[in-house]
Amino acid sequence: MNRSICLCRPDLQAHISSVIDELRKASAMAQQLPAPITSASKLQSQQHQLYLLKEGERNGGRGAIVGFLKVGHKKLFLLDLQGVHIEAEPLCVLDFYISENLQRHGYGLELFDFMLQMAHSVMSVRRRRRRFLLTSSCGTRR
């Protein structure tokens, strides 16, 4: 969440927070999780990035949120090529979701591509369940 926007526009901050909270519930349900992973209130205190994707043509030209992608650095213990455990903090996908009626339209790929352009990092994908869905922030689709 862009804090400078939020500090200047409390109304926008409240609206974005409610959008994130609706998306987090849909993400948890789609992944069959007992509780959501992402929350707008926790984003302000964490070092995670949330990318929101908006489709500008929907909703009578006002646009609609398509989904989100949350990434952040996590401490992981990995095996190197020789099988030795190493500690690393790669950029990881923490949560991802695209609205079910908008899946299979390339929005997830667009969201990931934008995030990768912004991150310029090696990342690992952490699978929570068999069915892995993506979740986002700050990207817009025109």
CSV table of C-alpha atoms in Angstrom, one decimal:
chain,number,residue,atom,x,y,z
A,1,MET,CA,0.0,0.0,0.0
A,2,ASN,CA,1.4,3.4,-1.0
A,3,ARG,CA,1.5,5.2,2.4
A,4,SER,CA,1.8,8.7,0.8
A,5,ILE,CA,-1.6,8.2,-0.9
A,6,CYS,CA,-3.1,6.9,2.4
A,7,LEU,CA,-1.8,9.7,4.5
A,8,CYS,CA,-3.1,12.4,2.0
A,9,ARG,CA,-6.4,10.7,1.4
A,10,PRO,CA,-7.9,8.9,4.5
A,11,ASP,CA,-11.1,8.2,2.4
A,12,LEU,CA,-9.0,6.4,-0.2
A,13,GLN,CA,-7.2,4.4,2.6
A,14,ALA,CA,-10.5,3.3,4.0
A,15,HIS,CA,-11.8,2.2,0.6
A,16,ILE,CA,-8.6,0.3,-0.3
A,17,SER,CA,-8.7,-1.4,3.1
A,18,SER,CA,-12.2,-2.6,2.6
A,19,VAL,CA,-11.4,-3.9,-0.9
A,20,ILE,CA,-8.3,-5.8,0.5
A,21,ASP,CA,-10.4,-7.3,3.3
A,22,GLU,CA,-13.0,-8.5,0.8
A,23,LEU,CA,-10.3,-10.0,-1.4
A,24,ARG,CA,-8.6,-11.7,1.5
A,25,LYS,CA,-11.8,-13.5,2.4
A,26,ALA,CA,-12.3,-14.7,-1.1
A,27,SER,CA,-8.7,-15.8,-1.3
A,28,ALA,CA,-9.0,-17.8,2.0
A,29,MET,CA,-12.2,-19.5,0.8
A,30,ALA,CA,-10.7,-20.4,-2.6
A,31,GLN,CA,-7.7,-21.9,-0.9
A,32,GLN,CA,-9.8,-23.7,1.7
A,33,LEU,CA,-8.0,-22.0,4.5
A,34,PRO,CA,-9.6,-21.7,8.0
A,35,ALA,CA,-8.7,-17.9,8.1
A,36,PRO,CA,-7.4,-15.3,5.7
A,37,ILE,CA,-3.7,-14.8,5.4
A,38,THR,CA,-3.7,-11.2,4.3
A,39,SER,CA,-5.2,-8.2,6.1
A,40,ALA,CA,-5.1,-4.4,5.3
A,41,SER,CA,-4.3,-3.6,8.9
A,42,LYS,CA,-1.3,-5.9,9.1
A,43,LEU,CA,0.1,-4.5,5.8
A,44,GLN,CA,0.9,-1.2,7.5
A,45,SER,CA,3.2,-2.9,10.0
A,46,GLN,CA,4.8,-5.6,7.8
A,47,GLN,CA,7.4,-5.3,5.2
A,48,HIS,CA,5.3,-7.0,2.5
A,49,GLN,CA,4.1,-5.5,-0.8
A,50,LEU,CA,0.6,-5.9,-2.0
A,51,TYR,CA,-0.2,-5.4,-5.7
A,52,LEU,CA,-3.8,-4.8,-6.6
A,53,LEU,CA,-4.9,-5.2,-10.2
A,54,LYS,CA,-7.8,-3.1,-11.5
A,55,GLU,CA,-9.7,-3.7,-14.8
A,56,GLY,CA,-10.6,-0.2,-16.0
A,57,GLU,CA,-13.4,-1.0,-18.4
A,58,ARG,CA,-15.8,-2.8,-15.9
A,59,ASN,CA,-18.4,-1.3,-13.7
A,60,GLY,CA,-19.6,1.3,-16.2
A,61,GLY,CA,-16.1,2.6,-16.8
A,62,ARG,CA,-15.3,3.0,-13.1
A,63,GLY,CA,-13.3,-0.1,-13.1
A,64,ALA,CA,-13.3,-3.2,-10.8
A,65,ILE,CA,-10.6,-4.9,-8.8
A,66,VAL,CA,-9.5,-8.1,-10.5
A,67,GLY,CA,-7.3,-9.6,-7.8
A,68,PHE,CA,-4.1,-9.2,-5.7
A,69,LEU,CA,-0.6,-10.5,-5.2
A,70,LYS,CA,1.2,-10.2,-1.8
A,71,VAL,CA,4.9,-10.8,-1.7
A,72,GLY,CA,7.6,-10.4,1.0
A,73,HIS,CA,10.9,-11.8,2.1
A,74,LYS,CA,10.7,-14.9,4.3
A,75,LYS,CA,13.5,-16.7,6.2
A,76,LEU,CA,13.8,-20.1,4.6
A,77,PHE,CA,16.1,-23.1,5.1
A,78,LEU,CA,17.0,-24.4,1.6
A,79,LEU,CA,19.2,-27.1,0.2
A,80,ASP,CA,22.1,-26.1,-2.1
A,81,LEU,CA,23.2,-28.3,-5.0
A,82,GLN,CA,25.4,-30.4,-2.7
A,83,GLY,CA,22.5,-31.0,-0.3
A,84,VAL,CA,23.8,-28.6,2.4
A,85,HIS,CA,21.2,-26.6,4.3
A,86,ILE,CA,21.5,-22.8,3.8
A,87,GLU,CA,19.5,-20.0,5.3
A,88,ALA,CA,18.1,-17.4,2.8
A,89,GLU,CA,15.5,-14.7,2.7
A,90,PRO,CA,14.2,-14.7,-0.9
A,91,LEU,CA,11.2,-12.8,-2.1
A,92,CYS,CA,8.3,-15.2,-1.8
A,93,VAL,CA,4.7,-15.2,-2.9
A,94,LEU,CA,2.7,-15.0,0.3
A,95,ASP,CA,-0.9,-14.8,-1.0
A,96,PHE,CA,-2.5,-14.5,-4.5
A,97,TYR,CA,-6.0,-14.3,-5.7
A,98,ILE,CA,-7.8,-13.5,-9.0
A,99,SER,CA,-11.6,-13.2,-8.8
A,100,GLU,CA,-13.1,-16.5,-9.9
A,101,ASN,CA,-15.1,-15.1,-12.7
A,102,LEU,CA,-12.0,-13.4,-14.2
A,103,GLN,CA,-9.6,-16.3,-14.0
A,104,ARG,CA,-8.1,-17.7,-17.2
A,105,HIS,CA,-8.0,-14.3,-18.8
A,106,GLY,CA,-4.3,-13.6,-18.3
A,107,TYR,CA,-4.7,-11.3,-15.3
A,108,GLY,CA,-2.6,-13.4,-13.0
A,109,LEU,CA,0.3,-13.4,-15.5
A,110,GLU,CA,-0.1,-9.7,-15.9
A,111,LEU,CA,0.1,-9.2,-12.1
A,112,PHE,CA,3.1,-11.5,-11.8
A,113,ASP,CA,4.9,-9.8,-14.7
A,114,PHE,CA,4.4,-6.4,-13.1
A,115,MET,CA,5.6,-7.5,-9.7
A,116,LEU,CA,8.7,-9.1,-11.3
A,117,GLN,CA,9.5,-5.8,-13.1
A,118,MET,CA,9.2,-4.0,-9.8
A,119,ALA,CA,11.1,-6.6,-7.7
A,120,HIS,CA,14.1,-7.6,-10.0
A,121,SER,CA,14.7,-10.5,-7.6
A,122,VAL,CA,14.9,-14.2,-7.4
A,123,MET,CA,11.9,-15.5,-5.7
A,124,SER,CA,10.4,-18.8,-4.4
A,125,VAL,CA,6.8,-19.7,-4.5
A,126,ARG,CA,5.4,-21.1,-1.3
A,127,ARG,CA,2.5,-23.6,-1.8
A,128,ARG,CA,0.0,-23.6,1.0
A,129,ARG,CA,-2.4,-26.1,-0.6
A,130,ARG,CA,-2.8,-28.2,-3.7
A,131,ARG,CA,-4.8,-25.4,-5.4
A,132,PHE,CA,-2.6,-22.3,-5.3
A,133,LEU,CA,-4.2,-19.0,-6.1
A,134,LEU,CA,-2.6,-15.6,-6.4
A,135,THR,CA,-3.3,-12.3,-4.5
A,136,SER,CA,-2.2,-8.6,-5.5
A,137,SER,CA,-1.4,-4.7,-5.1
A,138,CYS,CA,-0.7,-1.5,-6.9
A,139,GLY,CA,-0.9,-2.7,-10.6
A,140,THR,CA,-3.6,-1.2,-12.7
A,141,ARG,CA,-5.0,-2.5,-16.0
A,142,ARG,CA,-6.3,0.0,-18.5
